[in-house]
Amino acid sequence: MSLKDRIGEQIKAAMKAKDKLRLETVRSIKKAILEKEVSVRPQGQEELTQEQEIELVSQLAKQRRDSIAQYRDAGRDDLADLEAQELVILEEFLPKQLSEAEIQAVVDEQIAKVGATSPKDMGKVMGPLMQQLKGRADGKTVQEIVKHKLSQ
């Protein structure tokens, strides 16, 4: 079942359950997918690939994480809590996120593969690493781990 189909089912379920927050969040995902589909049509692509869908939902989740941090800094815990609830719903549509230990193992493997030894080699490590971990790990977390490993 494609993400678009799952979203449709979730919208129906949220309407039946009268779950306003879930309905709004799932509708926002559907809206983002439809907008992205319209933008790729000139390239001759009718629907998004699974990778594009995951990337899109990842972007929405990242926006929520950034908003949570900004709201907390501004002392608006009420809005931060709302964004956190939306983030939980968005994460249901993403692949299982890797734990920090799993990310560190992949980072160690990539560092050994490219022979990186200093923070100057960060670009050599991050590019292939983010392709490998796309949708399964937060880029900020990966960057912090790589930076820490290369500065030792």
mmCIF file of C-alpha atoms in Angstrom:
data_model
loop_
_atom_site.group_PDB
_atom_site.id
_atom_site.type_symbol
_atom_site.label_atom_id
_atom_site.label_comp_id
_atom_site.label_asym_id
_atom_site.label_seq_id
_atom_site.Cartn_x
_atom_site.Cartn_y
_atom_site.Cartn_z
ATOM 1 C CA MET A 1 0.000 0.000 0.000
ATOM 2 C CA SER A 2 1.463 3.347 -1.023
ATOM 3 C CA LEU A 3 1.813 6.215 1.401
ATOM 4 C CA LYS A 4 -0.909 8.116 -0.426
ATOM 5 C CA ASP A 5 -3.343 5.204 0.103
ATOM 6 C CA ARG A 6 -2.352 4.885 3.778
ATOM 7 C CA ILE A 7 -2.949 8.619 4.209
ATOM 8 C CA GLY A 8 -6.428 8.276 2.689
ATOM 9 C CA GLU A 9 -7.277 5.458 5.098
ATOM 10 C CA GLN A 10 -5.922 7.462 8.049
ATOM 11 C CA ILE A 11 -8.031 10.485 7.093
ATOM 12 C CA LYS A 12 -11.164 8.338 7.071
ATOM 13 C CA ALA A 13 -10.259 6.758 10.415
ATOM 14 C CA ALA A 14 -9.521 10.149 11.999
ATOM 15 C CA MET A 15 -12.853 11.530 10.755
ATOM 16 C CA LYS A 16 -14.753 8.580 12.184
ATOM 17 C CA ALA A 17 -12.900 8.885 15.500
ATOM 18 C CA LYS A 18 -13.419 12.678 15.507
ATOM 19 C CA ASP A 19 -9.689 13.082 16.205
ATOM 20 C CA LYS A 20 -9.166 16.666 15.068
ATOM 21 C CA LEU A 21 -5.391 16.830 15.628
ATOM 22 C CA ARG A 22 -4.724 13.588 13.752
ATOM 23 C CA LEU A 23 -7.050 14.629 10.934
ATOM 24 C CA GLU A 24 -5.301 17.999 10.489
ATOM 25 C CA THR A 25 -1.847 16.413 10.604
ATOM 26 C CA VAL A 26 -2.658 13.662 8.117
ATOM 27 C CA ARG A 27 -4.348 16.168 5.815
ATOM 28 C CA SER A 28 -1.205 18.308 5.923
ATOM 29 C CA ILE A 29 0.810 15.288 4.757
ATOM 30 C CA LYS A 30 -1.669 14.681 1.920
ATOM 31 C CA LYS A 31 -1.484 18.347 0.935
ATOM 32 C CA ALA A 32 2.322 18.247 0.859
ATOM 33 C CA ILE A 33 2.265 15.080 -1.286
ATOM 34 C CA LEU A 34 -0.198 16.583 -3.754
ATOM 35 C CA GLU A 35 1.857 19.798 -4.027
ATOM 36 C CA LYS A 36 5.048 17.810 -4.613
ATOM 37 C CA GLU A 37 3.326 15.676 -7.270
ATOM 38 C CA VAL A 38 2.251 18.831 -9.102
ATOM 39 C CA SER A 39 5.825 20.149 -8.989
ATOM 40 C CA VAL A 40 7.310 16.945 -10.494
ATOM 41 C CA ARG A 41 4.761 16.619 -13.311
ATOM 42 C CA PRO A 42 6.738 18.835 -15.718
ATOM 43 C CA GLN A 43 9.553 16.261 -15.512
ATOM 44 C CA GLY A 44 7.098 13.609 -16.730
ATOM 45 C CA GLN A 45 6.544 11.958 -13.357
ATOM 46 C CA GLU A 46 2.905 11.349 -12.379
ATOM 47 C CA GLU A 47 3.349 10.103 -8.809
ATOM 48 C CA LEU A 48 6.079 10.339 -6.207
ATOM 49 C CA THR A 49 8.414 7.420 -5.655
ATOM 50 C CA GLN A 50 8.524 5.819 -2.229
ATOM 51 C CA GLU A 51 11.871 7.537 -1.571
ATOM 52 C CA GLN A 52 10.391 10.939 -2.440
ATOM 53 C CA GLU A 53 7.433 10.303 -0.133
ATOM 54 C CA ILE A 54 9.723 9.356 2.755
ATOM 55 C CA GLU A 55 11.900 12.397 2.091
ATOM 56 C CA LEU A 56 8.830 14.635 2.115
ATOM 57 C CA VAL A 57 7.512 13.258 5.414
ATOM 58 C CA SER A 58 11.041 13.536 6.849
ATOM 59 C CA GLN A 59 11.083 17.213 5.925
ATOM 60 C CA LEU A 60 7.731 17.735 7.646
ATOM 61 C CA ALA A 61 9.044 15.959 10.756
ATOM 62 C CA LYS A 62 12.195 18.091 10.734
ATOM 63 C CA GLN A 63 10.055 21.233 10.541
ATOM 64 C CA ARG A 64 8.158 20.041 13.614
ATOM 65 C CA ARG A 65 11.389 19.367 15.529
ATOM 66 C CA ASP A 66 12.694 22.838 14.683
ATOM 67 C CA SER A 67 9.384 24.416 15.706
ATOM 68 C CA ILE A 68 9.406 22.539 19.013
ATOM 69 C CA ALA A 69 12.870 23.910 19.821
ATOM 70 C CA GLN A 70 11.878 27.457 18.874
ATOM 71 C CA TYR A 71 8.637 27.346 20.868
ATOM 72 C CA ARG A 72 10.424 25.960 23.929
ATOM 73 C CA ASP A 73 13.055 28.721 23.676
ATOM 74 C CA ALA A 74 10.274 31.310 23.486
ATOM 75 C CA GLY A 75 8.508 29.814 26.514
ATOM 76 C CA ARG A 76 5.493 28.644 24.510
ATOM 77 C CA ASP A 77 5.224 25.118 25.879
ATOM 78 C CA ASP A 78 1.587 24.883 24.770
ATOM 79 C CA LEU A 79 2.549 25.272 21.111
ATOM 80 C CA ALA A 80 5.609 23.044 21.542
ATOM 81 C CA ASP A 81 3.400 20.284 22.955
ATOM 82 C CA LEU A 82 1.044 20.581 19.977
ATOM 83 C CA GLU A 83 3.970 20.293 17.549
ATOM 84 C CA ALA A 84 5.286 17.284 19.515
ATOM 85 C CA GLN A 85 1.912 15.537 19.155
ATOM 86 C CA GLU A 86 1.976 16.202 15.404
ATOM 87 C CA LEU A 87 5.544 14.873 15.238
ATOM 88 C CA VAL A 88 4.443 11.576 16.812
ATOM 89 C CA ILE A 89 1.795 11.204 14.102
ATOM 90 C CA LEU A 90 4.274 12.057 11.325
ATOM 91 C CA GLU A 91 6.767 9.503 12.617
ATOM 92 C CA GLU A 92 4.177 6.753 12.087
ATOM 93 C CA PHE A 93 4.664 7.248 8.340
ATOM 94 C CA LEU A 94 8.480 7.116 8.459
ATOM 95 C CA PRO A 95 10.686 4.032 8.540
ATOM 96 C CA LYS A 96 11.876 2.955 11.982
ATOM 97 C CA GLN A 97 14.468 5.448 13.199
ATOM 98 C CA LEU A 98 17.888 4.103 14.090
ATOM 99 C CA SER A 99 19.116 4.325 17.668
ATOM 100 C CA GLU A 100 22.182 6.392 18.487
ATOM 101 C CA ALA A 101 24.250 3.208 18.895
ATOM 102 C CA GLU A 102 23.178 1.970 15.459
ATOM 103 C CA ILE A 103 24.033 5.359 13.923
ATOM 104 C CA GLN A 104 27.462 5.297 15.593
ATOM 105 C CA ALA A 105 28.156 1.847 14.135
ATOM 106 C CA VAL A 106 27.285 3.039 10.616
ATOM 107 C CA VAL A 107 29.374 6.202 11.127
ATOM 108 C CA ASP A 108 32.392 4.146 12.279
ATOM 109 C CA GLU A 109 32.024 1.931 9.219
ATOM 110 C CA GLN A 110 31.838 4.935 6.853
ATOM 111 C CA ILE A 111 34.826 6.673 8.490
ATOM 112 C CA ALA A 112 36.905 3.506 8.056
ATOM 113 C CA LYS A 113 35.685 3.095 4.468
ATOM 114 C CA VAL A 114 36.787 6.587 3.348
ATOM 115 C CA GLY A 115 39.827 6.749 5.646
ATOM 116 C CA ALA A 116 38.756 9.966 7.370
ATOM 117 C CA THR A 117 41.056 11.120 10.152
ATOM 118 C CA SER A 118 40.231 14.758 10.944
ATOM 119 C CA PRO A 119 37.306 17.208 10.943
ATOM 120 C CA LYS A 120 38.497 18.345 7.495
ATOM 121 C CA ASP A 121 37.273 14.990 6.134
ATOM 122 C CA MET A 122 33.719 15.556 7.347
ATOM 123 C CA GLY A 123 32.375 16.185 3.825
ATOM 124 C CA LYS A 124 33.780 12.868 2.581
ATOM 125 C CA VAL A 125 31.926 11.068 5.362
ATOM 126 C CA MET A 126 28.628 12.992 5.503
ATOM 127 C CA GLY A 127 27.630 12.788 1.821
ATOM 128 C CA PRO A 128 27.567 9.002 1.436
ATOM 129 C CA LEU A 129 26.407 8.576 5.022
ATOM 130 C CA MET A 130 23.288 10.707 4.573
ATOM 131 C CA GLN A 131 22.425 8.817 1.384
ATOM 132 C CA GLN A 132 22.695 5.574 3.323
ATOM 133 C CA LEU A 133 20.686 6.799 6.331
ATOM 134 C CA LYS A 134 18.106 8.887 4.456
ATOM 135 C CA GLY A 135 14.782 8.803 6.299
ATOM 136 C CA ARG A 136 16.127 6.556 9.060
ATOM 137 C CA ALA A 137 18.168 9.067 11.049
ATOM 138 C CA ASP A 138 18.051 12.784 11.805
ATOM 139 C CA GLY A 139 20.777 14.646 9.921
ATOM 140 C CA LYS A 140 21.611 16.832 12.898
ATOM 141 C CA THR A 141 22.241 13.783 15.099
ATOM 142 C CA VAL A 142 24.387 12.152 12.418
ATOM 143 C CA GLN A 143 26.395 15.346 11.976
ATOM 144 C CA GLU A 144 27.046 15.638 15.728
ATOM 145 C CA ILE A 145 28.215 12.006 15.915
ATOM 146 C CA VAL A 146 30.524 12.404 12.909
ATOM 147 C CA LYS A 147 31.934 15.661 14.273
ATOM 148 C CA HIS A 148 32.596 14.034 17.656
ATOM 149 C CA LYS A 149 34.256 10.958 16.106
ATOM 150 C CA LEU A 150 36.503 12.977 13.787
ATOM 151 C CA SER A 151 37.624 15.413 16.486
ATOM 152 C CA GLN A 152 39.006 12.648 18.730
#
